[in-house]
Coordinates of C-alpha atoms and ligand atoms in Angstrom, one line a residue:
X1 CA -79.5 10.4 -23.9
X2 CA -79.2 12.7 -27.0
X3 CA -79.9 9.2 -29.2
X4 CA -80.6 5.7 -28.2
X5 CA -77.9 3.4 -26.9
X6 CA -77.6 -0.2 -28.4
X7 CA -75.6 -3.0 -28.4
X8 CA -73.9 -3.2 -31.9
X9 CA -73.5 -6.9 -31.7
X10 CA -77.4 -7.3 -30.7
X11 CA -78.1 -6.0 -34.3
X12 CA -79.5 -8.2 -37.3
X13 CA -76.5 -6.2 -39.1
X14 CA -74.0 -7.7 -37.6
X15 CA -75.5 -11.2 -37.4
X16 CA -75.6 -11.0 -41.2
X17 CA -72.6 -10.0 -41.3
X18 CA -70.7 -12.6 -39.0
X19 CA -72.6 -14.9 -41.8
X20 CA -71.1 -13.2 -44.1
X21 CA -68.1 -12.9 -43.4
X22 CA -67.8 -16.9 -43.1
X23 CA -68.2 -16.5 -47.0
X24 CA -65.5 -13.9 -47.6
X25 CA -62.5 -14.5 -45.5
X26 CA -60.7 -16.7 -47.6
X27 CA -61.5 -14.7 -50.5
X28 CA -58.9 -13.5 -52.3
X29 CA -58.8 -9.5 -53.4
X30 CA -57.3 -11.0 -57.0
X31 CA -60.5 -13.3 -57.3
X32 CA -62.7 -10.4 -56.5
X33 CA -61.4 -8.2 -59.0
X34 CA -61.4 -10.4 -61.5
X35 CA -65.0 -11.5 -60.9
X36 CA -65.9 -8.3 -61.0
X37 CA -64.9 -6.1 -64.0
X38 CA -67.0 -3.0 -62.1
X39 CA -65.4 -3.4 -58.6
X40 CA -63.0 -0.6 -59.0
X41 CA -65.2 1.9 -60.6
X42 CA -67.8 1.0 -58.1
X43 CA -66.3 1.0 -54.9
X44 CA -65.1 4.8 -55.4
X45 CA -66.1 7.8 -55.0
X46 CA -65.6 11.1 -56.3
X47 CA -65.5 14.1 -54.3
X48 CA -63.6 17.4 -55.5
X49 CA -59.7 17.7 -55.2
X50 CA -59.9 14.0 -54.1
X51 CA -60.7 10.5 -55.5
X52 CA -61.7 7.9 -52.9
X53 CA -60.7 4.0 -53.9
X54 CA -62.0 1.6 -51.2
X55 CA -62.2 -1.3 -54.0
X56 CA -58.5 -2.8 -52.7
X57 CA -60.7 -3.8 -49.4
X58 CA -61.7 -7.2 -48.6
X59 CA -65.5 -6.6 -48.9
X60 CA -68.0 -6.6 -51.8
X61 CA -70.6 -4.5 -52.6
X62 CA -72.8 -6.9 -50.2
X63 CA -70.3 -6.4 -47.4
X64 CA -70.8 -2.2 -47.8
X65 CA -74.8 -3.0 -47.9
X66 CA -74.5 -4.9 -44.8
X67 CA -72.4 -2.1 -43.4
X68 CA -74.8 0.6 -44.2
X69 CA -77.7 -1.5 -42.0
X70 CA -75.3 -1.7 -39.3
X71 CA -74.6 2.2 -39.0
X72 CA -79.0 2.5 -40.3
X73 CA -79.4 0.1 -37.2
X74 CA -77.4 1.4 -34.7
X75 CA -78.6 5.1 -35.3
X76 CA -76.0 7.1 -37.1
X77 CA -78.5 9.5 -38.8
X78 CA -80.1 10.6 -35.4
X79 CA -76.7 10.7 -34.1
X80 CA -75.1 13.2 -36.5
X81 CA -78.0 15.2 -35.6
X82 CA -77.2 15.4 -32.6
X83 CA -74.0 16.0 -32.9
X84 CA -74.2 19.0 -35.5
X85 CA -77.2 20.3 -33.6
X86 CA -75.4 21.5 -30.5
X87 CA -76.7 18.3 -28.5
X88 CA -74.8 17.3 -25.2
X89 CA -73.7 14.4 -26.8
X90 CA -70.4 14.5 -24.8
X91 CA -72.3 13.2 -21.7
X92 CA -69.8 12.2 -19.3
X93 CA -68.4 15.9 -19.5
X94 CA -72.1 17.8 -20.0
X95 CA -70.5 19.1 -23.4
X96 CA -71.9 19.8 -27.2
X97 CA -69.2 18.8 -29.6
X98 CA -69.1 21.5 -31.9
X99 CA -66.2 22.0 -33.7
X100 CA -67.9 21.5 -37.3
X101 CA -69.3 25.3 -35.8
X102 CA -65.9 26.4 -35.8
X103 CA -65.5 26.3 -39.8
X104 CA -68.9 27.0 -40.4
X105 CA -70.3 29.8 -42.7
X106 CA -70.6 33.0 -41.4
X107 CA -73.9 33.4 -41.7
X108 CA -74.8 29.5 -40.5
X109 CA -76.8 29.5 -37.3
X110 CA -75.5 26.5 -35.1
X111 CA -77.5 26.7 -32.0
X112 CA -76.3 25.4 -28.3
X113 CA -79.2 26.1 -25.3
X114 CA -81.0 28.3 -27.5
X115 CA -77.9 30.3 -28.7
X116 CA -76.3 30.7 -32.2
X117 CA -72.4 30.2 -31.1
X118 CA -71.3 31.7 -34.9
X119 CA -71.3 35.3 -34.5
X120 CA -69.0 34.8 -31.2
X121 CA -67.0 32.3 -33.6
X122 CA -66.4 35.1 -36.0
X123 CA -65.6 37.8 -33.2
X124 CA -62.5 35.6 -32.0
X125 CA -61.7 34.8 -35.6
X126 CA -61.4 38.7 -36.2
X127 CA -59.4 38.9 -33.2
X128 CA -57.2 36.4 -34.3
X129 CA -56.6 37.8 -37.9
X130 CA -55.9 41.4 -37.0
X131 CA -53.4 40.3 -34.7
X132 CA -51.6 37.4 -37.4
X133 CA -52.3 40.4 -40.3
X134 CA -49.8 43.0 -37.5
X135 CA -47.1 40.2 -36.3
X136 CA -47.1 38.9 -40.0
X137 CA -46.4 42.8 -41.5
X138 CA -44.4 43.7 -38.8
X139 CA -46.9 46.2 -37.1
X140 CA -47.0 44.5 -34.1
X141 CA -43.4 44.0 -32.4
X142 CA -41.5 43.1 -29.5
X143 CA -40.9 45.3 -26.9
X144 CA -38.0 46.3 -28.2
X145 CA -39.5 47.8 -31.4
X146 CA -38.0 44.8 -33.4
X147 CA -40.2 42.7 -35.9
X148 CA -41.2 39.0 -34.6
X149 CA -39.3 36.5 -36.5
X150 CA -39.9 32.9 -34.2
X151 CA -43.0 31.9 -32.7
X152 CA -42.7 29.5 -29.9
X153 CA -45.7 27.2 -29.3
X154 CA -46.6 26.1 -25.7
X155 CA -48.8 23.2 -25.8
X156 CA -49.4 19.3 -25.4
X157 CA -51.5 16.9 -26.4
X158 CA -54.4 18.9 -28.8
X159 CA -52.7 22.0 -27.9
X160 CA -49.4 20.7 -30.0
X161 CA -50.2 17.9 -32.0
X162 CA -53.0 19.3 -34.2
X163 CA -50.6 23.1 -34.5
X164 CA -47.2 21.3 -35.1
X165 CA -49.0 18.5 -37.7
X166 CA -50.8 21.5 -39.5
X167 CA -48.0 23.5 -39.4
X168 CA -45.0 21.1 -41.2
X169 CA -48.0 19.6 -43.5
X170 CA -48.2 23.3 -44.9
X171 CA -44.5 24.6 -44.6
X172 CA -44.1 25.0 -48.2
X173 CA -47.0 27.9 -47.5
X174 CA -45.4 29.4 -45.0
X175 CA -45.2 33.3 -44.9
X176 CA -41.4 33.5 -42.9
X177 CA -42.2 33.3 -39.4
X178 CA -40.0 30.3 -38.0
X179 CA -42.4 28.1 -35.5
X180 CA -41.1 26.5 -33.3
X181 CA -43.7 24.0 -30.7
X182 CA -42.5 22.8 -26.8
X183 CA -44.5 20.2 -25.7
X184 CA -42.6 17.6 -23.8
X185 CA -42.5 18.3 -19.9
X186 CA -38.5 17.3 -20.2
X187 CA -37.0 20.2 -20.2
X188 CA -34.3 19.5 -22.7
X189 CA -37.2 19.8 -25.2
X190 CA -37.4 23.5 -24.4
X191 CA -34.0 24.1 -23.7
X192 CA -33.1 22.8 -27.4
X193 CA -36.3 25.2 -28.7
X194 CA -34.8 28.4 -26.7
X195 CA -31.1 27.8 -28.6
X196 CA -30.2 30.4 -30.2
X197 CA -33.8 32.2 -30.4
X198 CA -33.2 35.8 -29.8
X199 CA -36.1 36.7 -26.5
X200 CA -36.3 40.5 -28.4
X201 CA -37.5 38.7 -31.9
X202 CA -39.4 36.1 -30.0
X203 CA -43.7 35.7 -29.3
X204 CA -44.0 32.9 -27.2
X205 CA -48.0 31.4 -27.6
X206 CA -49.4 29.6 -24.3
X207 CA -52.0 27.2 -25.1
X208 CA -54.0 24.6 -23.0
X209 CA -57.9 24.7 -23.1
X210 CA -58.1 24.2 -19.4
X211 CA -54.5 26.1 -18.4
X212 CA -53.9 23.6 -16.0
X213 CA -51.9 20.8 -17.6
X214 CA -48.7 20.1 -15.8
X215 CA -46.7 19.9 -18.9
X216 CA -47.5 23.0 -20.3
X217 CA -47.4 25.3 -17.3
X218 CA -43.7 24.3 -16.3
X219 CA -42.7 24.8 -19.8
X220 CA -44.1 28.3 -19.8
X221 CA -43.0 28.8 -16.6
X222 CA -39.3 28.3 -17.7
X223 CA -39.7 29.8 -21.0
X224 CA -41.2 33.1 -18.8
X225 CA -37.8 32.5 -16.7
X226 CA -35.7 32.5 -19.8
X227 CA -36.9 35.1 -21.1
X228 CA -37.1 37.3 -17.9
X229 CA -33.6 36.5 -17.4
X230 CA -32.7 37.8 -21.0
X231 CA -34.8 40.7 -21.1
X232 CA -37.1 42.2 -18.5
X233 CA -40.8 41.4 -16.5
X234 CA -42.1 44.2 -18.4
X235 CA -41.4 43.2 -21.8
X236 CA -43.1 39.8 -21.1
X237 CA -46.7 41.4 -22.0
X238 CA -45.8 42.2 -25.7
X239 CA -44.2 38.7 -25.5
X240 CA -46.3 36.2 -23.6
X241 CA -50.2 35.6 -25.7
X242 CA -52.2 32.6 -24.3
X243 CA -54.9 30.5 -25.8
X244 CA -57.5 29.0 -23.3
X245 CA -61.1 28.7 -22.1
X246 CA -59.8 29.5 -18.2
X247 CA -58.9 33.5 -18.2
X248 CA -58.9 33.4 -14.4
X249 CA -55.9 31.3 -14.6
X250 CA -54.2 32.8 -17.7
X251 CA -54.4 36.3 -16.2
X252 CA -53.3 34.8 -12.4
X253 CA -50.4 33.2 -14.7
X254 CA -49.6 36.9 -16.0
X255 CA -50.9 37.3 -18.7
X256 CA -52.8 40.1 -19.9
X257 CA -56.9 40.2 -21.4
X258 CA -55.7 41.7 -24.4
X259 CA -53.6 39.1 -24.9
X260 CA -55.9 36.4 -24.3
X261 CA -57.5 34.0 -27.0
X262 CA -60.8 32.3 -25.8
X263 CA -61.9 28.9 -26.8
X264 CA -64.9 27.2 -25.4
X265 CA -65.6 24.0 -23.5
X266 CA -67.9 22.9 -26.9
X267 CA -64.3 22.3 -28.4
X268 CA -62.5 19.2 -27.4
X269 CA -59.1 19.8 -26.8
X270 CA -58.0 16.7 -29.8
X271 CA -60.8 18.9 -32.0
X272 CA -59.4 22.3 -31.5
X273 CA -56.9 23.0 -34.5
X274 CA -59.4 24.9 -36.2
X275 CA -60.5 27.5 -33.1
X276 CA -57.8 29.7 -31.7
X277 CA -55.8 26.6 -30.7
X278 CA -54.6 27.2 -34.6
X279 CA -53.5 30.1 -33.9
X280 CA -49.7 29.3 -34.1
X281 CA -51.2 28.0 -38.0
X282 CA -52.2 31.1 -38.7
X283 CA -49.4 32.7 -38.2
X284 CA -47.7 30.1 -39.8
X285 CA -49.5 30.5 -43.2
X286 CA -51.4 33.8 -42.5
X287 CA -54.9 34.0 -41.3
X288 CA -55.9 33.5 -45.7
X289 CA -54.9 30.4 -45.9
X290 CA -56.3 29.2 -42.4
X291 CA -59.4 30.3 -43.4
X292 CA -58.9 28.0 -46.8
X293 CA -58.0 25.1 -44.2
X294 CA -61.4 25.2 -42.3
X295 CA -63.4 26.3 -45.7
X296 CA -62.0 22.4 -46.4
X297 CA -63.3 21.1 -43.5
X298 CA -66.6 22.5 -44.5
X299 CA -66.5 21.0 -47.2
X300 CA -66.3 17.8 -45.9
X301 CA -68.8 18.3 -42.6
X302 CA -71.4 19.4 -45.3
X303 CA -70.5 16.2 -47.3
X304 CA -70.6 13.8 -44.1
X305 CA -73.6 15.8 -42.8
X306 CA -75.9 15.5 -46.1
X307 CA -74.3 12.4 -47.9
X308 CA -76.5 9.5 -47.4
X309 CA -74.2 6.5 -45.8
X310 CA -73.7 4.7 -49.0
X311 CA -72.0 7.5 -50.7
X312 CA -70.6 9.3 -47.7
X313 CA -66.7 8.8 -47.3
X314 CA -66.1 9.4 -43.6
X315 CA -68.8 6.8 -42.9
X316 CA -67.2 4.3 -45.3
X317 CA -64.1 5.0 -43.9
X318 CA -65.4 4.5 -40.3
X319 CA -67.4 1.0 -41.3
X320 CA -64.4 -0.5 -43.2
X321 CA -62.3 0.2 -39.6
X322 CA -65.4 -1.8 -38.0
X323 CA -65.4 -4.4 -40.7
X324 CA -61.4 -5.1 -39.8
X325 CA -61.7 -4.1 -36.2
X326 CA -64.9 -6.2 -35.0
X327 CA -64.7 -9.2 -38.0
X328 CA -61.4 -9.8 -39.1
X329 CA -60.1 -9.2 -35.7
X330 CA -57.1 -6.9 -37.1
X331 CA -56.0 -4.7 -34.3
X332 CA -54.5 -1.6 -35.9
X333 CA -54.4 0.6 -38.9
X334 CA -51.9 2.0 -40.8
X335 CA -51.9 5.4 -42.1
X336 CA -49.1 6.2 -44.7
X337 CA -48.9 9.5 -46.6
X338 CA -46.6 9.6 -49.8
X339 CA -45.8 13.3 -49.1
X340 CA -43.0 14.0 -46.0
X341 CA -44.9 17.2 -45.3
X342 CA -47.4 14.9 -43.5
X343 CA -45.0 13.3 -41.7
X344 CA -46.7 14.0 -38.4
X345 CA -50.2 13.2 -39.7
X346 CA -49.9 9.7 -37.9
X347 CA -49.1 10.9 -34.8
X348 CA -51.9 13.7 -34.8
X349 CA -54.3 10.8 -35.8
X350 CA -52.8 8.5 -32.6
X351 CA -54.2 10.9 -30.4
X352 CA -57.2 11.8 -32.4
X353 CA -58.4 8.0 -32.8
X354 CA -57.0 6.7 -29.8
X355 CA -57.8 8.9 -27.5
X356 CA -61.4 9.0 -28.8
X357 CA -62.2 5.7 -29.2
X358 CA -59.6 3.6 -27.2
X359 CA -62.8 2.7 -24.3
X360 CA -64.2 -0.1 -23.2
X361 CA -67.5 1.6 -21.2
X362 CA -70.2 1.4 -23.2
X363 CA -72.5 4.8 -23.1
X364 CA -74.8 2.8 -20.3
X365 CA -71.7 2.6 -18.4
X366 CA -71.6 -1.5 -18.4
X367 CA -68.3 -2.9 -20.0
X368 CA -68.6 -3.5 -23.7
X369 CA -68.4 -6.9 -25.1
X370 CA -66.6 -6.3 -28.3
X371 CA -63.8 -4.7 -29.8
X372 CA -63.4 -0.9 -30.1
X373 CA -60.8 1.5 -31.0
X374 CA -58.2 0.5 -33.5
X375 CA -54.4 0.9 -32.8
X376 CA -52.8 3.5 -35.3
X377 CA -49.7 3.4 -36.4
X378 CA -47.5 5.2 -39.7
X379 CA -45.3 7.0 -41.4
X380 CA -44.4 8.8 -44.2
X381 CA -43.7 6.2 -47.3
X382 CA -41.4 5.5 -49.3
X383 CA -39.5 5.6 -45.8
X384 CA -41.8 3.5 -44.4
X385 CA -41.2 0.7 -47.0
X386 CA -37.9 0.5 -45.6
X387 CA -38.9 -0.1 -42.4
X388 CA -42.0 -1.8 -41.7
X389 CA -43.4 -2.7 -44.7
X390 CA -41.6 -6.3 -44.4
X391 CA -44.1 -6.9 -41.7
X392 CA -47.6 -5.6 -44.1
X393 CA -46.3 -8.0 -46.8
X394 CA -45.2 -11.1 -45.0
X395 CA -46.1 -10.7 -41.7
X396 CA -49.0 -12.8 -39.5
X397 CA -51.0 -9.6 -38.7
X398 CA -53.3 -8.2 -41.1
X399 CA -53.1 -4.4 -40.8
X400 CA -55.4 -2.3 -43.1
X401 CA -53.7 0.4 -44.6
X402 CA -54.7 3.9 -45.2
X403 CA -52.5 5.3 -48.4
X404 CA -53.1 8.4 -49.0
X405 CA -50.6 10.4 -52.1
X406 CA -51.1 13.8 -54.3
X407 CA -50.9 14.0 -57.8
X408 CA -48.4 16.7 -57.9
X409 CA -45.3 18.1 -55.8
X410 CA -45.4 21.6 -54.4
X411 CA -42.5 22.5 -55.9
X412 CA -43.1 20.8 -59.4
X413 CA -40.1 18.2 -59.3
X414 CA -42.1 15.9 -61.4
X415 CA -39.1 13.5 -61.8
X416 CA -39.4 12.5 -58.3
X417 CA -42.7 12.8 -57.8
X418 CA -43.2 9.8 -60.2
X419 CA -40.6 8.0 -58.4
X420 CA -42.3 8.6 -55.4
X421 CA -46.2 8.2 -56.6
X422 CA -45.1 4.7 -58.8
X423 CA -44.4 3.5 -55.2
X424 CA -47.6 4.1 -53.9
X425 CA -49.4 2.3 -56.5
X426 CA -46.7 -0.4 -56.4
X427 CA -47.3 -1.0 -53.0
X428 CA -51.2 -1.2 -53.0
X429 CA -51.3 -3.5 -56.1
X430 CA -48.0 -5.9 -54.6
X431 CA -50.1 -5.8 -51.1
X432 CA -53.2 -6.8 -53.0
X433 CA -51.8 -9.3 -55.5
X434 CA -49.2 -10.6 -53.5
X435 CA -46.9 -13.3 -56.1
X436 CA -47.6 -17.0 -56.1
X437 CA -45.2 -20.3 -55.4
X438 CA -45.2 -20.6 -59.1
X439 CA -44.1 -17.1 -60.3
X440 CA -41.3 -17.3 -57.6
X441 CA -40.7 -20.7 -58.9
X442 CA -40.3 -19.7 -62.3
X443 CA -38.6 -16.2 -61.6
X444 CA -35.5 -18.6 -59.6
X445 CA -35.4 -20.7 -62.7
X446 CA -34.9 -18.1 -64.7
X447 CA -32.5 -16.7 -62.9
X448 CA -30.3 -19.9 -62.3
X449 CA -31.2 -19.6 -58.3
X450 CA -31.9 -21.8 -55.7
X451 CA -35.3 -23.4 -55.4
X452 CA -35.3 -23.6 -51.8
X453 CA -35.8 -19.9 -51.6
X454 CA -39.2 -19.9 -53.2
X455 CA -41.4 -20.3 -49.8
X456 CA -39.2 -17.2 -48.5
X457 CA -39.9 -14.9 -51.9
X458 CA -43.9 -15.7 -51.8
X459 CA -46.2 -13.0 -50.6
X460 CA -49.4 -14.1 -49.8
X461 CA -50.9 -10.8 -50.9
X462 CA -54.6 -9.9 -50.0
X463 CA -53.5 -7.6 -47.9
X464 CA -56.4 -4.5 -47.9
X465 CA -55.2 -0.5 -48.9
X466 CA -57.6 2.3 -48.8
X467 CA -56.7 5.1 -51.5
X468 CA -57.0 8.9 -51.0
X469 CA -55.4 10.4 -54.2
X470 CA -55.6 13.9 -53.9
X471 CA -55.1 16.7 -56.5
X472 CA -52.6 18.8 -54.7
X473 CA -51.6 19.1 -51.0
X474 CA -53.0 22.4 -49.9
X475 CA -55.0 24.0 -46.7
X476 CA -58.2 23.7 -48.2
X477 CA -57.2 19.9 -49.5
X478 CA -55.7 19.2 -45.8
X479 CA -58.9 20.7 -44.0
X480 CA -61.1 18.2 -45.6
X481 CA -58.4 15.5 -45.1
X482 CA -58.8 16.1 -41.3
X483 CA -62.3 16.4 -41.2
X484 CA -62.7 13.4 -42.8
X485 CA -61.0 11.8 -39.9
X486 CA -62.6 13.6 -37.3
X487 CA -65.7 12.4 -38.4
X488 CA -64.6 8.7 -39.3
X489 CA -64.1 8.9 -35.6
X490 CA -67.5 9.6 -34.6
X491 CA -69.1 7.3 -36.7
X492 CA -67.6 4.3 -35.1
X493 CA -68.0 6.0 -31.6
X494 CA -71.8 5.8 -32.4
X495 CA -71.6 2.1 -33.6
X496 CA -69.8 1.1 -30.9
X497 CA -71.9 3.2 -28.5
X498 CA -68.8 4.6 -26.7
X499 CA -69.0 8.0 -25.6
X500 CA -65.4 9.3 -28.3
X501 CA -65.5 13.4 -26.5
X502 CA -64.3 12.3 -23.6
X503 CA -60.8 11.0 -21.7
X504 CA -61.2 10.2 -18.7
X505 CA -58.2 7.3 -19.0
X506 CA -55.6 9.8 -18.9
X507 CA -56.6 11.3 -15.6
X508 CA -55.1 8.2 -13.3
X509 CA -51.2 8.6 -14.5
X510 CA -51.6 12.3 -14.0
X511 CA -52.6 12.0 -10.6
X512 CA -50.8 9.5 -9.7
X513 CA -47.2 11.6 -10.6
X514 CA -48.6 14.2 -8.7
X515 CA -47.8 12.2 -5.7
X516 CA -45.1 10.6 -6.9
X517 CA -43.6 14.4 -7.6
X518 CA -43.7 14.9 -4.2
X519 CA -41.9 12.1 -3.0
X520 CA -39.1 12.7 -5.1
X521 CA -38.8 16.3 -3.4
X522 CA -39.4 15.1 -0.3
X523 CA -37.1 12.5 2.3
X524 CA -39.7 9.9 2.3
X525 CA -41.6 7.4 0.0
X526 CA -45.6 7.2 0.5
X527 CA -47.0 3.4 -0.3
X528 CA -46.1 1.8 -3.0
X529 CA -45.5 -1.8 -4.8
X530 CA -42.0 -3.3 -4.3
X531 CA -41.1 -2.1 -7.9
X532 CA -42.0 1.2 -8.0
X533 CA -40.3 1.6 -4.7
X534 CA -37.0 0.7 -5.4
X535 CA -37.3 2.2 -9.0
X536 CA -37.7 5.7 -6.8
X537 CA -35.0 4.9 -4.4
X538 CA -32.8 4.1 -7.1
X539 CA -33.8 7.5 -8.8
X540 CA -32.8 9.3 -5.5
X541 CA -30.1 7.9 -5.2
Ligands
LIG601 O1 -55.2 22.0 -23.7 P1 -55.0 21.3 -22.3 O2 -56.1 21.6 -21.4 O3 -53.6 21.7 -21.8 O4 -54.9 19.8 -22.5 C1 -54.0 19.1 -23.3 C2 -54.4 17.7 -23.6 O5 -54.6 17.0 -22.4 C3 -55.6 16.0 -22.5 O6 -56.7 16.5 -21.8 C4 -55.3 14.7 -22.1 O7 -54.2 14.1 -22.8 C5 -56.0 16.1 -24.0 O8 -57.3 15.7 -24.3 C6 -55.7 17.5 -24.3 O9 -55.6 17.8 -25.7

């Protein structure tokens, strides 16, 4: 094993702080502030183009120490070692995890079996900006000898969610080409894509890491059809680009090696936004400004990789989820960005955290005995506060919120940006202070209102918000953003000694419609339970 496996729960850590969490659980986040004039200036941290405010948590600076020797304890240093040195730490799969490689400097060395991957990293990424720099200027056209003005994006899971998140986050940088991304295998998703896209104007970007996904290949199948149908076979090579670590397949698919865009298997398919799986980005917002979005990322990998635990943000992040996660017993997070550009940041992060962390093997293969990945869950505010907030303020559940806001609007409208940003800090501070029996009681006097309402107007408040306040959204500012998640994730995959590059629980469903497929195009029904039978018969029928 690339670093030694542990029990997390076998820790002293965690003994002290199951102790210690006996003394804080019925604190209040009022009390704490107020015993503390310092909390707020010293549960922050600085980093540039961001401020990080962890001091609306329910956790003192004892709580974070006790933290720190819990990450110390379970290895995290030798860990991140191992994971930036090229180590096989994706066992289950015999892979490196090595995307932090992908946004590294030119001239870094990153080494995997005795072979600096950068200078192939920067080949691709040359291959990838000549060919944005001719579609973007109109060198390179269609077939027809028309410009490209709509960029179709074949791709699921990593292949989409990462692209499409990337892609509406930075719309306001966009330099005209319309994007469009298929994912679903329902083929009213394409179908409602292809309207009214002309196939002479169109590039249509094919992208699954191992060009095998069911999803993907019947989507470019029919897109291949549709556009066949509209224009010719031959035009589909100046049409038809594909991104993927299996050529063999691409190329059997009909697609030519020019028009190939390798990836590698050190890049996990939920990592890969920032390797040629962002190519639809690029061409989104030019090859410039992708290179901005992983020059944030670096930012941040350098931060998380040098940054001793105490001050480093991702691993705070990552120990405040294990604090709710594995002592408060709260089951899910919320992540809610005050800008609607990032309205697909939650689902990106669903398949990011989830998929990483959602396992219950621990990395010696026996069954873990503890909680591990959290639920996550959000959406943009202020809608959000008119949907599910109710629940955050007066609910039973106690869901840890992410907020995360900017301190000015792309396009300057300063009026409702302070509408919008006084909501942000008027949630955090009502979620933290809540309002007493009394205040309501007084507040209905005042107003000549029933008493009886009071119990229904309290809100108990000490409900925890982490703050990311951000200068400006931008590439660079959304790169280290990501990052910072990506590596939140790994941190509690090493405490809870879960292997996080792997996914081996999507594999059953997928081969299970397989067979399924075939009995639907077929007369008969293989074995199944009574429901799923006459669920199928009734489908047939
Ligand atoms: O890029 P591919 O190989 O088509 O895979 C798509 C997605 O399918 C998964 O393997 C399973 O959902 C993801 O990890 C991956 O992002």
């Amino acid at each position: 094993m690339s670093f030694p496996s542990h029990n997390p729960t076998e820790t002293k850590a965690w003994a002290a702080l199951e102790a210690h969490y006996q003394e804080i659980k019925h604190k209040h986040l009022t009390e704490l502030f107020q015993n503390d004039p310092n909390r707020a200036s010293e549960l922050k941290k600085e980093f540039p183009g961001f401020l990080f405010d962890y001091s609306k948590n329910r956790m003192t600076k004892k709580t974070v120490e006790l933290l720190v020797q819990l990450a110390k304890e379970t290895g995290l240093d030798q860990a991140k070692q191992a994971y930036f040195g090229g180590e096989k730490i994706n066992e289950t799969e015999g892979r490196a995890v090595l995307h932090t490689a992908l946004r590294s400097p030119a001239n870094a060395a990153v080494e995997l079996d005795g072979k600096n991957v950068v200078p192939e990293v920067q080949e691709v990424k040359a291959k990838m900006k000549s060919f944005c720099d001719a579609v973007l200027s109109g060198n390179k056209k269609g077939s027809s000898g028309k410009a490209f003005t709509d960029v179709v994006n074949i791709g699921i899971g990593g292949s989409d969610l990462g692209p499409v998140m990337i892609t509406e986050a930075l719309a306001y940088y966009q330099k005209g080409l319309r994007l469009h991304f298929v994912s679903n295998v329902d083929g009213d998703h394409l179908q409602e894509s292809l309207k009214g896209l002309d196939p002479e104007t169109t590039l249509f970007v094919v992208v699954s890491k191992s060009f095998t996904t069911q999803e993907t290949l019947a989507n470019a199948q029919s897109a291949r059809k549709w556009f066949v149908e509209k224009l010719s076979t031959e035009a589909v090579g100046d049409h038809f680009i594909a991104v993927s670590t299996n050529i063999p397949q691409v190329e059997a698919f009909g697609i030519e090696a020019q028009n190939i865009f390798p990836m590698w298997d050190w890049v996990g398919g939920r990592f890969s936004l920032w390797s040629t799986v962002g190519l639809s980005v690029a061409l989104a917002i030019g090859f410039d400004g992708f290179e901005e979005l992983l020059a944030g990322a670096a930012a941040m990998d350098q931060h998380f990789k040098e940054s001793p635990s105490e001050e480093n943000i991702p691993v705070l992040m990552g120990l405040i989820g294990i604090w709710y996660n594995n002592f408060f017993g709260a089951e899910s997070v919320g992540v809610i960005p005050y800008t609607q550009y990032l309205h697909r940041l939650p689902a990106y992060l669903q398949q990011a955290i989830m998929e990483s962390n959602g396992k219950s093997t621990d990395r010696n293969g026996n069954p873990v005995d503890y909680q591990t990945g959290e639920i996550v869950w959000g959406e943009p505010g202020t809608n959000s506060q008119h949907a599910f907030f109710q629940l955050i303020h007066q609910g039973t559940k106690l869901i840890p919120c992410d907020f995360i806001g900017y301190k000015k609007s792309l396009y300057g409208e300063k009026e409702h940006h302070d509408k919008l940003m006084a909501n942000f800090f008027a949630q955090t501070e009502a979620l933290m202070n809540g309002r007493s029996l009394e205040e309501v009681q007084e507040e209905l006097k005042n107003q000549g209102q029933g008493a009886h309402l009071a119990p229904f107007k309290v809100f108990a408040g000490n409900k925890p918000t982490t703050t990311l306040l951000f200068d400006q959204l931008n590439p660079h500012s959304l790169g280290m953003l990501v990052a910072l998640y990506e590596h939140r994730i790994f941190v509690q995959g090493v405490i809870w000694n879960i292997f996080s590059y792997d996914q081996w629980g999507v594999e059953l469903g997928k081969i299970l419609a397989k067979t399924i497929l075939s009995d639907i195009q077929s007369d008969s029904l293989t074995s199944h339970d009574s429901s799923t039978t006459q669920l199928l018969q009734r489908y047939k029928n």
